[in-house]
XYZ file of C-alpha atoms in Angstrom:
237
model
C 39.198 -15.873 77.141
C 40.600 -12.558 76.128
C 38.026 -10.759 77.412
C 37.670 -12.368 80.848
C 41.304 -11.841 81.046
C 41.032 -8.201 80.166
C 38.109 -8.129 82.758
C 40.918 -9.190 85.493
C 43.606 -7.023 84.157
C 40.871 -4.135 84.378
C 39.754 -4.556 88.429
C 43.259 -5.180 89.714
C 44.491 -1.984 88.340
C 41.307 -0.330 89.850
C 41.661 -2.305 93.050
C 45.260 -0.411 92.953
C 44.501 2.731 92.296
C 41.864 3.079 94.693
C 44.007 1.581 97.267
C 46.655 4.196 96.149
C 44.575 6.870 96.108
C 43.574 5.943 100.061
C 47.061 5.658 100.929
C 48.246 9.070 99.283
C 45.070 10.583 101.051
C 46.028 9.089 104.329
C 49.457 10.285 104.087
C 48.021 14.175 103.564
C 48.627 16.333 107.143
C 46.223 17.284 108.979
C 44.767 21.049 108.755
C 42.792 20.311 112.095
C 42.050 18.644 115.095
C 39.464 17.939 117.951
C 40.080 18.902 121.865
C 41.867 16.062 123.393
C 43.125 15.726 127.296
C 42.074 19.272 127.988
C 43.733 21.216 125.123
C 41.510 23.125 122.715
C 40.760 22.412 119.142
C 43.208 23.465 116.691
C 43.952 24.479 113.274
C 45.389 25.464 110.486
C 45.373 29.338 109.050
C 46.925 31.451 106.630
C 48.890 34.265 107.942
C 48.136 37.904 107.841
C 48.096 38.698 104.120
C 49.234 42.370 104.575
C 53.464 42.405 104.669
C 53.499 46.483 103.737
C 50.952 47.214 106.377
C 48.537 48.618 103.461
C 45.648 48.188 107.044
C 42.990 50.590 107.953
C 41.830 50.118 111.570
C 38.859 51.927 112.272
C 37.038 52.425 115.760
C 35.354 49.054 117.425
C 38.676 47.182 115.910
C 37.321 46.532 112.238
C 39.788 46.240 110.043
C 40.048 46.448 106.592
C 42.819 45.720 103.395
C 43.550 47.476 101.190
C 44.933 46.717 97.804
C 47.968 48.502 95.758
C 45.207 50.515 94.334
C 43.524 51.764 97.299
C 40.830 49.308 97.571
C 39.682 48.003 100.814
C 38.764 44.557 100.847
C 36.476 44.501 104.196
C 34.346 47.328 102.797
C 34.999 51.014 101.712
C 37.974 52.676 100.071
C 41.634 53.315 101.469
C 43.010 56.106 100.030
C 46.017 55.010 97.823
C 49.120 56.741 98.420
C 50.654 59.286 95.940
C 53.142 58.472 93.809
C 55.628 61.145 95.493
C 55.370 59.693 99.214
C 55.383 56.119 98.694
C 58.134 54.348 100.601
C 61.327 53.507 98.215
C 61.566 49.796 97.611
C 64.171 48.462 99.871
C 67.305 46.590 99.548
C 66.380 43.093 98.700
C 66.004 40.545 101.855
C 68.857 38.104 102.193
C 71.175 36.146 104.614
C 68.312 35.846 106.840
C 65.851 32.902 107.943
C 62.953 35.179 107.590
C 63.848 36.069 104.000
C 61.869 34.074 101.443
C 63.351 30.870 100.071
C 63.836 30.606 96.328
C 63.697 26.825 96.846
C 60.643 26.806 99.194
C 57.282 28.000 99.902
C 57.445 31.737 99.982
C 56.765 33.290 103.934
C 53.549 34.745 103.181
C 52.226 31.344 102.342
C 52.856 29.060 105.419
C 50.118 27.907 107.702
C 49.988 28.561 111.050
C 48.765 26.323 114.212
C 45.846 28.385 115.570
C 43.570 27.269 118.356
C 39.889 27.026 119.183
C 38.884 30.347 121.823
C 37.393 28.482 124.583
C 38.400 30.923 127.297
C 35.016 32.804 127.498
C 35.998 36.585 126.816
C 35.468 38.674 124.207
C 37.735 41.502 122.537
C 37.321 45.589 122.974
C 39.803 48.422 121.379
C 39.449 51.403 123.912
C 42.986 52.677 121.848
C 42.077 55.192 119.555
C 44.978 55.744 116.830
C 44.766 58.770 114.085
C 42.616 57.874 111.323
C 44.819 56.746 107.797
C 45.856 53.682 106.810
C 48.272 51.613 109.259
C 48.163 48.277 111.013
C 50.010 48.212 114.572
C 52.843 45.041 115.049
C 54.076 46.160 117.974
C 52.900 47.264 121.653
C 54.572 46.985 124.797
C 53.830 48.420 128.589
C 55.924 49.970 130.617
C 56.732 49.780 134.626
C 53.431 52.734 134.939
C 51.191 50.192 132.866
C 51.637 52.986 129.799
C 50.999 51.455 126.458
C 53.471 51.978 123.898
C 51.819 51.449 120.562
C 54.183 51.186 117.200
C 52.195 52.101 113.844
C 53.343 50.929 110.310
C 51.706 54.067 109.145
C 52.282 56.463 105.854
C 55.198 58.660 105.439
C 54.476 62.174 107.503
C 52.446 60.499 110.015
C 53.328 59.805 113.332
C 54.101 56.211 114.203
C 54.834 55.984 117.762
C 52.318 56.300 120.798
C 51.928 56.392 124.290
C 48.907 55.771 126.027
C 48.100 55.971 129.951
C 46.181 53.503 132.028
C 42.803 55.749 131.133
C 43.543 54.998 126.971
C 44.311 58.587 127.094
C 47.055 59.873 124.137
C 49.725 61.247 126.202
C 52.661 61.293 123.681
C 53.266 60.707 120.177
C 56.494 60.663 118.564
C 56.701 61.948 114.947
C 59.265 61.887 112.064
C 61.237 65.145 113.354
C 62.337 62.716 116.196
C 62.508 59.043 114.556
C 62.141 59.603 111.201
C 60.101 57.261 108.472
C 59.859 54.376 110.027
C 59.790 52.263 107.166
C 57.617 48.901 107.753
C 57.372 49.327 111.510
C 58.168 45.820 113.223
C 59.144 45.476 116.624
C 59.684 46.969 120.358
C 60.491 46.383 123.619
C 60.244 48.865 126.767
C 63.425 48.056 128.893
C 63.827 48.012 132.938
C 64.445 51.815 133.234
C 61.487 52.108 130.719
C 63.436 53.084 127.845
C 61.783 52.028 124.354
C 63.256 50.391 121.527
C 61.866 50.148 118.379
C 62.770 48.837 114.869
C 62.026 49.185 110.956
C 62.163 46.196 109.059
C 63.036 48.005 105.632
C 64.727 51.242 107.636
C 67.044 48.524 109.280
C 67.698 50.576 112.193
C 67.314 49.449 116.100
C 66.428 52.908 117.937
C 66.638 53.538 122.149
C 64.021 56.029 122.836
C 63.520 57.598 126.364
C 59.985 57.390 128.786
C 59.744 61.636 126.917
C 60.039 60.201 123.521
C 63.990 61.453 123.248
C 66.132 59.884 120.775
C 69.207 58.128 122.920
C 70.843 55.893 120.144
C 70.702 54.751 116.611
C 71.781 51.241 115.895
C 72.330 50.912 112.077
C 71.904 53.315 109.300
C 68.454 54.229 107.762
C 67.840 52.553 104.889
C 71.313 50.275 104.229
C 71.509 47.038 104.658
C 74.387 44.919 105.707
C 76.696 42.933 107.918
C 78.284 44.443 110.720
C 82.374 44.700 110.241
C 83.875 46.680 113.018
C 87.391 46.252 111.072
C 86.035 48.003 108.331
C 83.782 50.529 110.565
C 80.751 48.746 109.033
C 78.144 48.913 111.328
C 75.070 47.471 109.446
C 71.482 45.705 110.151
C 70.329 42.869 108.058
């Protein structure tokens, strides 16, 4: 009798723990789905692992990452930089959305929804940028259909381009001008074609003109903080 009752005991708990087990699977999310009512397929992807911009883009659009000792992993060698012109760190991020989360996932590490091409064209990269290290985060065109490109690039390089309707380099704004523009993130070309560009780690907004002229610094290079007019603080997070 024992051991029929043991022999119960037994498949009910694996009755249960394959049922839990199905539940806890069911109740997983989903990392992909099929094309439904004219939408494509989606799914789930990584982001960009390459927050410093450690990118070399070489001609035909291949890109390649490197590692903090120079390595590239798509192939070849990045040359690592030396110890006298690498970037200071910056303040640390905070009071921010876009600031990691010591409670939660850190940014690098969220998925993103991406979705099946299905629109029959392929990529090309007539833009030819300096050769170096350097991934791009921001373009934007302009009311002549120039291309403004912004380059997270190495100290002493320059960082911001402008191209003409032909992919011809007609400008290129260097560090006597904008300075280091330390993690290059975004810009926007305005209605009288002005540019504006920003450093995520410089903290700085900058208002350049169609010529490349500085017009205005918001911020101060490399300080963080909140903006106070009472206490003529006048600060980017």
């Amino acid at each position: 009798m024992k051991g029929r009752h043991l022999a119960r005991v037994t498949i009910v708990a694996l009755c249960f723990l394959r049922g839990g087990t199905a539940g806890l699977s069911r109740s997983q999310p989903l990392t992909h789905g099929p094309a439904v009512g004219g939408e494509p397929a989606w799914f789930l992807q990584g982001s960009f692992p390459d927050p410093g911009g450690r990118t070399v883009v070489e001609p035909g659009g291949r890109v390649t990452i490197r590692d903090a000792g120079g390595l590239a992993s798509g192939g070849g060698r990045g040359a690592a930089l030396p110890a006298a012109t690498r970037p200071p760190a910056p303040p640390a991020c905070s009071r921010s959305p876009v600031c990691d989360n010591r409670l939660g996932p850190a940014r690098r590490t969220l998925q993103r929804v991406e979705w099946e091409q299905t629109l029959g064209y392929t990529f090309t990269y007539p833009y030819v940028l300096p050769p170096g290290p350097g991934g791009v985060p921001s373009v934007a065109l302009d009311s002549k259909e120039n291309v403004w490109v912004f380059q997270r690039a190495a100290r002493g390089k320059p960082q911001l381009f402008k191209f003409d309707q032909n992919y011809k380099l007609i400008l290129q704004v260097g560090e006597d001008v904008i300075g280091y523009q330390d993690k290059a993130h975004g810009m926007a070309v305005d209605a009288a074609d002005n540019v504006w560009i920003c450093a995520a780690n410089g903290a700085t907004v900058m208002k350049l003109s169609p010529e490349g002229k500085l017009l205005m610094t918001i911020g101060e290079p490399g300080r963080r903080g909140d903006w106070n007019e009472a206490r003529g603080q006048r600060l980017l997070w």
